[in-house]
PDB file of C-alpha atoms in Angstrom:
ATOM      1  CA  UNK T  85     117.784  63.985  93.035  1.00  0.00           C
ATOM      2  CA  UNK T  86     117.366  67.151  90.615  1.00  0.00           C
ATOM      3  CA  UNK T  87     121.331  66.873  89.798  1.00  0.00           C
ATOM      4  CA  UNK T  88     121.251  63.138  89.675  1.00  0.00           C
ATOM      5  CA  UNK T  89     118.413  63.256  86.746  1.00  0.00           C
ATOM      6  CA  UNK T  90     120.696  66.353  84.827  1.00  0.00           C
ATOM      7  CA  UNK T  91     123.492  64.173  84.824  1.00  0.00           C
ATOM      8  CA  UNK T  92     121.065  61.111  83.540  1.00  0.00           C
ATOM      9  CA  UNK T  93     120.743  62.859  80.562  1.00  0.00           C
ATOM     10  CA  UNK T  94     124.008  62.379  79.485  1.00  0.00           C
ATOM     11  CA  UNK T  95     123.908  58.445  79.210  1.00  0.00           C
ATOM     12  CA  UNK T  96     122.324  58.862  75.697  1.00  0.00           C
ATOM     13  CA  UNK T  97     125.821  59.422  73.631  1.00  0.00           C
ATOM     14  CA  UNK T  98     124.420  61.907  71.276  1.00  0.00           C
ATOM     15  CA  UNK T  99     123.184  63.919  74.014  1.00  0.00           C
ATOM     16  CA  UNK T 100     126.800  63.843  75.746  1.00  0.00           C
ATOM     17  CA  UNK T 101     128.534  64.401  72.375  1.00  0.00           C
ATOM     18  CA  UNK T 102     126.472  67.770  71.486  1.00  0.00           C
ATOM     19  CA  UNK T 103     126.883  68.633  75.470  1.00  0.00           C
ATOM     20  CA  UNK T 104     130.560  68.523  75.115  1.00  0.00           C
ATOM     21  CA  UNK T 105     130.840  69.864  71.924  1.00  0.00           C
ATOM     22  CA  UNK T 106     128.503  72.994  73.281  1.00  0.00           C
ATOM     23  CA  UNK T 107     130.720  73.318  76.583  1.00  0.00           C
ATOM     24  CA  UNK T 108     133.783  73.459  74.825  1.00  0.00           C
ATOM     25  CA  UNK T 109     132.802  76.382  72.279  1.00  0.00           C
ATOM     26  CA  UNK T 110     132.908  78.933  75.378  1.00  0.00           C
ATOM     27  CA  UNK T 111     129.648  80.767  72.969  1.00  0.00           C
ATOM     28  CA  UNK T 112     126.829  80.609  71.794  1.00  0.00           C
ATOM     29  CA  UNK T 113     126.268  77.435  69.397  1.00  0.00           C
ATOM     30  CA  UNK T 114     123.249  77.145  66.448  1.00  0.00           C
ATOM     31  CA  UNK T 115     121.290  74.220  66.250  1.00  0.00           C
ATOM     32  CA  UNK T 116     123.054  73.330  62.572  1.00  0.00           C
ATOM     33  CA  UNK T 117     126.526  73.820  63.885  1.00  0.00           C
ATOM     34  CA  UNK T 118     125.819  71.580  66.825  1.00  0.00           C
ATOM     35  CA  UNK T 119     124.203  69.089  64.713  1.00  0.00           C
ATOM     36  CA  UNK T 120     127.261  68.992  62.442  1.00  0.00           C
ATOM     37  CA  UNK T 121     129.957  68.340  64.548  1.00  0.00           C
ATOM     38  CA  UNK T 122     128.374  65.986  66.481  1.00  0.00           C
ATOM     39  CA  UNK T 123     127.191  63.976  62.949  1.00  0.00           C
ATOM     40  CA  UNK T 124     123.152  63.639  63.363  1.00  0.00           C
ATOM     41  CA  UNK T 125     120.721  65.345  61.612  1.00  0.00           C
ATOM     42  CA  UNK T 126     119.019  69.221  62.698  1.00  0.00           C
ATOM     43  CA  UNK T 127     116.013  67.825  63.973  1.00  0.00           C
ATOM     44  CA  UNK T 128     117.492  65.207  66.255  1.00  0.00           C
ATOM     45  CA  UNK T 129     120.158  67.822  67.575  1.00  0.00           C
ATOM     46  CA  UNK T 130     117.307  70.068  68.249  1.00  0.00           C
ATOM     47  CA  UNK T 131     115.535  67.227  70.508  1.00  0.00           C
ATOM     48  CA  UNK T 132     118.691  66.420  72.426  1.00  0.00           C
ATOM     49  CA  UNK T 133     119.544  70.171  72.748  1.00  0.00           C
ATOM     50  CA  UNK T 134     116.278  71.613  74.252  1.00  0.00           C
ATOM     51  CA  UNK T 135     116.172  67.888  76.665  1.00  0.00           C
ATOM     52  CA  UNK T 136     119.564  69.285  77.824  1.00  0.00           C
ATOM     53  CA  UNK T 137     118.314  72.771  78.413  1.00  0.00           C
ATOM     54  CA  UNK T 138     115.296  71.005  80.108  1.00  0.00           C
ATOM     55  CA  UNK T 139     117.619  68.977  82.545  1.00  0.00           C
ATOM     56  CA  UNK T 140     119.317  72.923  82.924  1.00  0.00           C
ATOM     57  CA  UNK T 141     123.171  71.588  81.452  1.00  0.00           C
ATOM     58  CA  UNK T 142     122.666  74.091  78.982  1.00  0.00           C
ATOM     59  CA  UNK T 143     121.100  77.252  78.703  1.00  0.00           C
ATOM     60  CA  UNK T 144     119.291  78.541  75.236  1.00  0.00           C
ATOM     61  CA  UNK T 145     118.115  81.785  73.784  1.00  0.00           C
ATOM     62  CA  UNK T 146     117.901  82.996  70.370  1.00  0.00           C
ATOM     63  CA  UNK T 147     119.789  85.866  68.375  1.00  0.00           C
ATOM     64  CA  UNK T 148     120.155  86.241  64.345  1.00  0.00           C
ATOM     65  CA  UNK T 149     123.025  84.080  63.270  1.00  0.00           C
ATOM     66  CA  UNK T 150     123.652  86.013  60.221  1.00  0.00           C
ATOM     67  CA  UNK T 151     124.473  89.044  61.997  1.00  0.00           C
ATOM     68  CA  UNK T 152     122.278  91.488  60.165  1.00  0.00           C
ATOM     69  CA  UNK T 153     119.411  93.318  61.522  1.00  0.00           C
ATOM     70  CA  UNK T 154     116.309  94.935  59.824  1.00  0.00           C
ATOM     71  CA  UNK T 155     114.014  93.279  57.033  1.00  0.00           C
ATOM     72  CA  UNK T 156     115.768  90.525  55.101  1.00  0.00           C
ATOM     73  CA  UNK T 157     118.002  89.591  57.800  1.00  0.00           C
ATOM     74  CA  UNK T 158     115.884  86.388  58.784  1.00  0.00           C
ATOM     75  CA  UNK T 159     114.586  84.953  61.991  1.00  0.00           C
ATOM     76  CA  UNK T 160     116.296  84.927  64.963  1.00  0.00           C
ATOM     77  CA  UNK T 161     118.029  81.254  65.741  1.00  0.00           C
ATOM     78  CA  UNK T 162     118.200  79.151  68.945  1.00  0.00           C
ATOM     79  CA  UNK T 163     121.087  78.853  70.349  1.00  0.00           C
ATOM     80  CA  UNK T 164     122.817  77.470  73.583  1.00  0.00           C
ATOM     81  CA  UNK T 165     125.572  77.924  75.937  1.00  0.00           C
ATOM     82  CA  UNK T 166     126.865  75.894  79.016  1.00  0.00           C
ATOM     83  CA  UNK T 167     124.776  76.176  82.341  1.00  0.00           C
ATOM     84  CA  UNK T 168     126.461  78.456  85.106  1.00  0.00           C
ATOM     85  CA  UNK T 169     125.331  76.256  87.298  1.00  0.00           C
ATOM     86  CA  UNK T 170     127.411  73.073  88.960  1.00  0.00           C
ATOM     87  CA  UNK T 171     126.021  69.738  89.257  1.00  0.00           C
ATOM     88  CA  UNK T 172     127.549  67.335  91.346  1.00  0.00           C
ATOM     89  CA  UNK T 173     126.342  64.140  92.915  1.00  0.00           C
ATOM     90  CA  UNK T 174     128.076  62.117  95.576  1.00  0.00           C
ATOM     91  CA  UNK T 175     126.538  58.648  97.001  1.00  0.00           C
ATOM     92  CA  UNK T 176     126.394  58.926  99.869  1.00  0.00           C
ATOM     93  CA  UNK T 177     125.836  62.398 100.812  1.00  0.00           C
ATOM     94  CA  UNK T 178     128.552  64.896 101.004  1.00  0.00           C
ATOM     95  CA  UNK T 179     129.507  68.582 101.565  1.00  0.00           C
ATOM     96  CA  UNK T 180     133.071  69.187 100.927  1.00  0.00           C
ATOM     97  CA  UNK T 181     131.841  72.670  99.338  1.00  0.00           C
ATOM     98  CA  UNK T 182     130.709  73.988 103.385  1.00  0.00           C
ATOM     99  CA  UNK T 183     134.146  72.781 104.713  1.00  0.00           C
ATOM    100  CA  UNK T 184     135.987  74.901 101.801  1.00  0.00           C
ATOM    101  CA  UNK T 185     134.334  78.040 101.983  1.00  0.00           C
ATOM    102  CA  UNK T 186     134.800  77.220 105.941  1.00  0.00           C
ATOM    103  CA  UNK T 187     138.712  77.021 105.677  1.00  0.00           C
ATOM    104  CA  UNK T 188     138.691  79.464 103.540  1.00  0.00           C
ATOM    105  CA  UNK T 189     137.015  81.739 105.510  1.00  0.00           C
ATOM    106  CA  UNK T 190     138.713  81.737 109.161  1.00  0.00           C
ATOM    107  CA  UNK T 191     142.220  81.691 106.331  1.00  0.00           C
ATOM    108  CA  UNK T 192     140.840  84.721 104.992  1.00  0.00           C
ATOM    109  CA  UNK T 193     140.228  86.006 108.379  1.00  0.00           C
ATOM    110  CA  UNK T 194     143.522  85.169 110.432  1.00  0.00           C
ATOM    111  CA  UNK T 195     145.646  86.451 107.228  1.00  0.00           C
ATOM    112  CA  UNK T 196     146.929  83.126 106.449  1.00  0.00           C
ATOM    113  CA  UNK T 197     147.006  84.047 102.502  1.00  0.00           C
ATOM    114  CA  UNK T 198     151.406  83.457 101.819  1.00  0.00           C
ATOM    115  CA  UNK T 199     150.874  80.098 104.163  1.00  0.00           C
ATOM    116  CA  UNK T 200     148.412  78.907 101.394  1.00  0.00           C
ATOM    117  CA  UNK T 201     149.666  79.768  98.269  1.00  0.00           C
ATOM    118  CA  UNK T 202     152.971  77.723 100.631  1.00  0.00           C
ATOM    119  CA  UNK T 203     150.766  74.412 100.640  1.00  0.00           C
ATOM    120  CA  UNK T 204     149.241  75.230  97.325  1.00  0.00           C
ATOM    121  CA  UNK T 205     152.787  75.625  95.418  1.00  0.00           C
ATOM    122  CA  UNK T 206     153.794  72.555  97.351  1.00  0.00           C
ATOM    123  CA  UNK T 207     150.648  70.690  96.338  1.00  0.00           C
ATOM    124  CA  UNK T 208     151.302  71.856  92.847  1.00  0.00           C
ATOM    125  CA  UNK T 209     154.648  70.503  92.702  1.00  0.00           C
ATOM    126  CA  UNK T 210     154.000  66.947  94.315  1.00  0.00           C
ATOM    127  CA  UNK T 211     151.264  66.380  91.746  1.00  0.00           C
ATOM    128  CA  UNK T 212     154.333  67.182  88.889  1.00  0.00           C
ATOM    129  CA  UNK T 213     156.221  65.243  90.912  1.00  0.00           C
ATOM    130  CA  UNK T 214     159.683  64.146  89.468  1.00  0.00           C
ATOM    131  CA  UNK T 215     159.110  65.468  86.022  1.00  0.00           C
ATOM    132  CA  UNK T 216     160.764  68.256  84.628  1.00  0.00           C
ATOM    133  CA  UNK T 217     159.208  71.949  84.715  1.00  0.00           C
ATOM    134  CA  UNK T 218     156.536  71.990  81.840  1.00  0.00           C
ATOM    135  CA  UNK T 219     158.215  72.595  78.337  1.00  0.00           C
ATOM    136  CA  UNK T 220     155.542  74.906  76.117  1.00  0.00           C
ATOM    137  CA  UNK T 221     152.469  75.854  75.639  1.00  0.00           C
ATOM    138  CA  UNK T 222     151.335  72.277  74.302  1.00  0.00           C
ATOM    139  CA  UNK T 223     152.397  70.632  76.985  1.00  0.00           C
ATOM    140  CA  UNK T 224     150.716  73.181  79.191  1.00  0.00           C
ATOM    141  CA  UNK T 225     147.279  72.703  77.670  1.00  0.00           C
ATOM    142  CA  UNK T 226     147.505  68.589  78.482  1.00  0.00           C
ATOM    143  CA  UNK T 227     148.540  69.143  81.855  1.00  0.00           C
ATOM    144  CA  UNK T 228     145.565  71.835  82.584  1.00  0.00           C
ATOM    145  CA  UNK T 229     143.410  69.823  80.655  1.00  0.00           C
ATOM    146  CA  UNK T 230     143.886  66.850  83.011  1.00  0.00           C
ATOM    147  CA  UNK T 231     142.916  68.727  85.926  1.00  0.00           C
ATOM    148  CA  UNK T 232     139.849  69.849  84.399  1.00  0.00           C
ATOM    149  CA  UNK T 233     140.805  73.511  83.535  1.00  0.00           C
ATOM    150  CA  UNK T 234     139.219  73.180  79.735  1.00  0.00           C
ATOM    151  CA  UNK T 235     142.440  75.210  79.043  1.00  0.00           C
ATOM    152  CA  UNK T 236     142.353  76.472  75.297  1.00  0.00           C
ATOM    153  CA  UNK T 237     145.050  78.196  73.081  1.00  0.00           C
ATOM    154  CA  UNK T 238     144.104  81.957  72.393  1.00  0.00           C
ATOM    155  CA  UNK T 239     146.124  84.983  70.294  1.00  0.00           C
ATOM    156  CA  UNK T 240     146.967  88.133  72.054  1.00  0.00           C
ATOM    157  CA  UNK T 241     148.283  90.972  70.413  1.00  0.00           C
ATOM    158  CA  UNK T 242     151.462  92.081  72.113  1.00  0.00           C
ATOM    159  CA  UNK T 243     153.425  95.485  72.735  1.00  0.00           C
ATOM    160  CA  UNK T 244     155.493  94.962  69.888  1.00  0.00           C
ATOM    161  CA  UNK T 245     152.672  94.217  67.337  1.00  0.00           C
ATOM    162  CA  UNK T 246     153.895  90.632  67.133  1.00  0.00           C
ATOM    163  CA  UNK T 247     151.424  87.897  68.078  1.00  0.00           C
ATOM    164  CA  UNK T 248     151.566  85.915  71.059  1.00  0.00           C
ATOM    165  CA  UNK T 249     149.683  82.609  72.580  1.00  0.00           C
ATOM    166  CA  UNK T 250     148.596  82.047  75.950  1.00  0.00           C
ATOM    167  CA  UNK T 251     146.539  79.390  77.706  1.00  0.00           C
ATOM    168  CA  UNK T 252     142.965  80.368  78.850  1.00  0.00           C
ATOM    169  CA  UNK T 253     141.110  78.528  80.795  1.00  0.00           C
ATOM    170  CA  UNK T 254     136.928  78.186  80.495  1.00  0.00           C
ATOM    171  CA  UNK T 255     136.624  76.603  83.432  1.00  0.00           C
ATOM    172  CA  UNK T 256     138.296  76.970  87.590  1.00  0.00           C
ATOM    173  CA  UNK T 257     137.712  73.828  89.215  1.00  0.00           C
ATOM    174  CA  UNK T 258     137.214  76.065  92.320  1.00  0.00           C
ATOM    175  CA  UNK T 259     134.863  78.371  91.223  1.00  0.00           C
ATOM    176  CA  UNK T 260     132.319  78.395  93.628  1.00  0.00           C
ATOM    177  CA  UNK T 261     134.768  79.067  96.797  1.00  0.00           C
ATOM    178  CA  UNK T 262     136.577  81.750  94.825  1.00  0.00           C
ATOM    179  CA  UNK T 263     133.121  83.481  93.938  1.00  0.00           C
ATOM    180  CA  UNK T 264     132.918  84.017  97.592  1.00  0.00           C
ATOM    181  CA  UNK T 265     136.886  84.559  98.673  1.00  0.00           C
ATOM    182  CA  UNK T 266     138.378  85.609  95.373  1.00  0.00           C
ATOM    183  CA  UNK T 267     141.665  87.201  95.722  1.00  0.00           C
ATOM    184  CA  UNK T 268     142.365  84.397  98.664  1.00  0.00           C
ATOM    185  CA  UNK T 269     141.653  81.343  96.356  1.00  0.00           C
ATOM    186  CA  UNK T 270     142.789  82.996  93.074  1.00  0.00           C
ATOM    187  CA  UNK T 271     146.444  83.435  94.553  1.00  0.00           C
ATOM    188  CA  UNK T 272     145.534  79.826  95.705  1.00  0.00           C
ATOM    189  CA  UNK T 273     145.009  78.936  92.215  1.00  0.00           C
ATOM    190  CA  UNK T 274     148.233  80.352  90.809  1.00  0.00           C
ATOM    191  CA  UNK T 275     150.173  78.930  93.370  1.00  0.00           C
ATOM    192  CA  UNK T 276     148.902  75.584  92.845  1.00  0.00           C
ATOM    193  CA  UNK T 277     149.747  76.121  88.311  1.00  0.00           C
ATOM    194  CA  UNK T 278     153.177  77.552  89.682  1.00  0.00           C
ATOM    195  CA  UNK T 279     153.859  74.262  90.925  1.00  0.00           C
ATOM    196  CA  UNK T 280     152.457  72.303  88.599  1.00  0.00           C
ATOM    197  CA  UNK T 281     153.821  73.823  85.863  1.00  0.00           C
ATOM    198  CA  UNK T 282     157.408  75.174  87.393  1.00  0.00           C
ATOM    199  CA  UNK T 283     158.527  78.619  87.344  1.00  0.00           C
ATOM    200  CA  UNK T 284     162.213  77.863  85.950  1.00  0.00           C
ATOM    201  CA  UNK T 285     160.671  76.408  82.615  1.00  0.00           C
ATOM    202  CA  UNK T 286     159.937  78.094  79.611  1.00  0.00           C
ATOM    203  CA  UNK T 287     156.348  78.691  80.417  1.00  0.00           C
ATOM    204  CA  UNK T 288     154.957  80.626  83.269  1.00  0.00           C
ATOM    205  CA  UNK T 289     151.695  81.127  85.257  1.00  0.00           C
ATOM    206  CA  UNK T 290     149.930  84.661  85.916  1.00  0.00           C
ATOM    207  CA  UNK T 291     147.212  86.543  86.735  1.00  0.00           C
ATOM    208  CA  UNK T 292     144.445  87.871  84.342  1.00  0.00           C
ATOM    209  CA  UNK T 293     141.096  87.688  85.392  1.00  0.00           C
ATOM    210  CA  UNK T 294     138.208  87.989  82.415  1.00  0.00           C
ATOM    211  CA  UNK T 295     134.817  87.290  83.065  1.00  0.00           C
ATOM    212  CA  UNK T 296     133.444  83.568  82.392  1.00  0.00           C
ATOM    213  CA  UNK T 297     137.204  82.588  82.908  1.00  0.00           C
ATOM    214  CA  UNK T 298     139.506  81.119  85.489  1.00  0.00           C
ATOM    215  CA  UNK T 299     141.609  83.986  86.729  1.00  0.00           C
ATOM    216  CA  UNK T 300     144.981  82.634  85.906  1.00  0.00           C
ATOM    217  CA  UNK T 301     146.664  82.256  82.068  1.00  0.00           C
ATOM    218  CA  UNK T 302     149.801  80.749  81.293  1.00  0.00           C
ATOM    219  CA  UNK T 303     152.533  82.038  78.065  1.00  0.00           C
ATOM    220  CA  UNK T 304     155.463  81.727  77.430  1.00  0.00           C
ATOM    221  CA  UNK T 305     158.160  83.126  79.749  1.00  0.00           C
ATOM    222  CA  UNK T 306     160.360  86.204  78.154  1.00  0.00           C
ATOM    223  CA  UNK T 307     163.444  84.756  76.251  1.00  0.00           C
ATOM    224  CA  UNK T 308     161.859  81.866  75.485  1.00  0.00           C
ATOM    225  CA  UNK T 309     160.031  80.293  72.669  1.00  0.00           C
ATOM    226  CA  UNK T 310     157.091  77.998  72.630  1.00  0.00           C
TER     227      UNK T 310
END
């Protein structure tokens, strides 16, 4: 019942606009900020904000916006970020969570690892089906985005000095089995955008694991342009 009532709390449209809005920074968000892009006023963002911290979709804490320290440099702010925590509710009752880490573990344990990322490549390219291999970085972002990556377009600074995009992705749709088996379900994971995406196309799939992201980015293949 506790996830059913979080989820509740996003019927009131406000409340689901400043969640999203929140979510999709990927940091820390002021209560002004918040407030603005979702078009109320401060005070009602505040309610809506602390009832989603309440229902724990977000979590809050407070630093100085400004970024000063010392006398002068104000009070400290509230602020919130995204909930760590999943919520999930399925009517009736089911545990498809306890049959993945299952699979995954007696995989892990018989050494099944290049049979996976097999199925997963395969899986990958029957949900692309007939169309061709993806054709940018764009492109890339609407088919990740579909699946519920929360992919987002970031700058890295590359050998030569010149600037280069790839995808990043907030969020891995199997999170909570790869916290458990991560280097089985990660090579999962980039089997499954290998296919999805193809590997003859000008974009390619890889890993780079940072911390509060999915493991795998995509760029832009060498001799190609976005």
């Amino acid at each position: 019942m506790e996830d059913i009532d979080a989820i509740a709390a996003l019927q009131d449209p406000v409340r689901r606009r400043l969640y999203e809005y929140v979510a999709a920074q990927g940091r820390e968000v002021g209560r002004n900020e918040a407030a603005e892009a979702a078009g109320v006023a401060r005070t009602l963002a505040a309610h809506h904000l602390d009832r989603l911290a309440e229902a724990g979709l977000l979590e809050s804490g407070s630093r100085r916006l400004t970024g000063r320290s010392g006398p002068g440099a104000g009070r400290p702010a509230k602020v919130y970020t995204r909930a760590r925590a999943e919520r999930s509710v399925s009517l009736p009752a089911r545990d498809y969570r306890t049959a993945a880490e299952l699979l995954a573990e007696a995989a892990e344990q018989a050494g099944l690892d290049a049979e996976l990322c097999a199925a997963a490549r395969r899986r990958g390219e029957a949900l692309r089906g007939s169309a061709a291999p993806c054709g940018g970085l764009e492109q890339a972002v609407e088919m990740l985005a579909a699946r519920g990556y929360e992919p987002h377009l970031e700058g890295a600074e590359g050998a030569t000095g010149a600037a280069a995009r790839v995808v990043r992705m907030r969020n891995c749709p199997f999170h909570a089995v790869a916290e458990r088996f991560p280097p089985l379900v990660c090579g999962m994971n980039l089997a499954l955008l290998e296919g999805l995406l193809g590997t003859d196309g000008p974009v390619h799939a890889r890993m780079d694991a940072r911390p509060g992201d999915c493991c795998v980015v995509v760029e832009t293949s060498k001799n190609n342009g976005d």
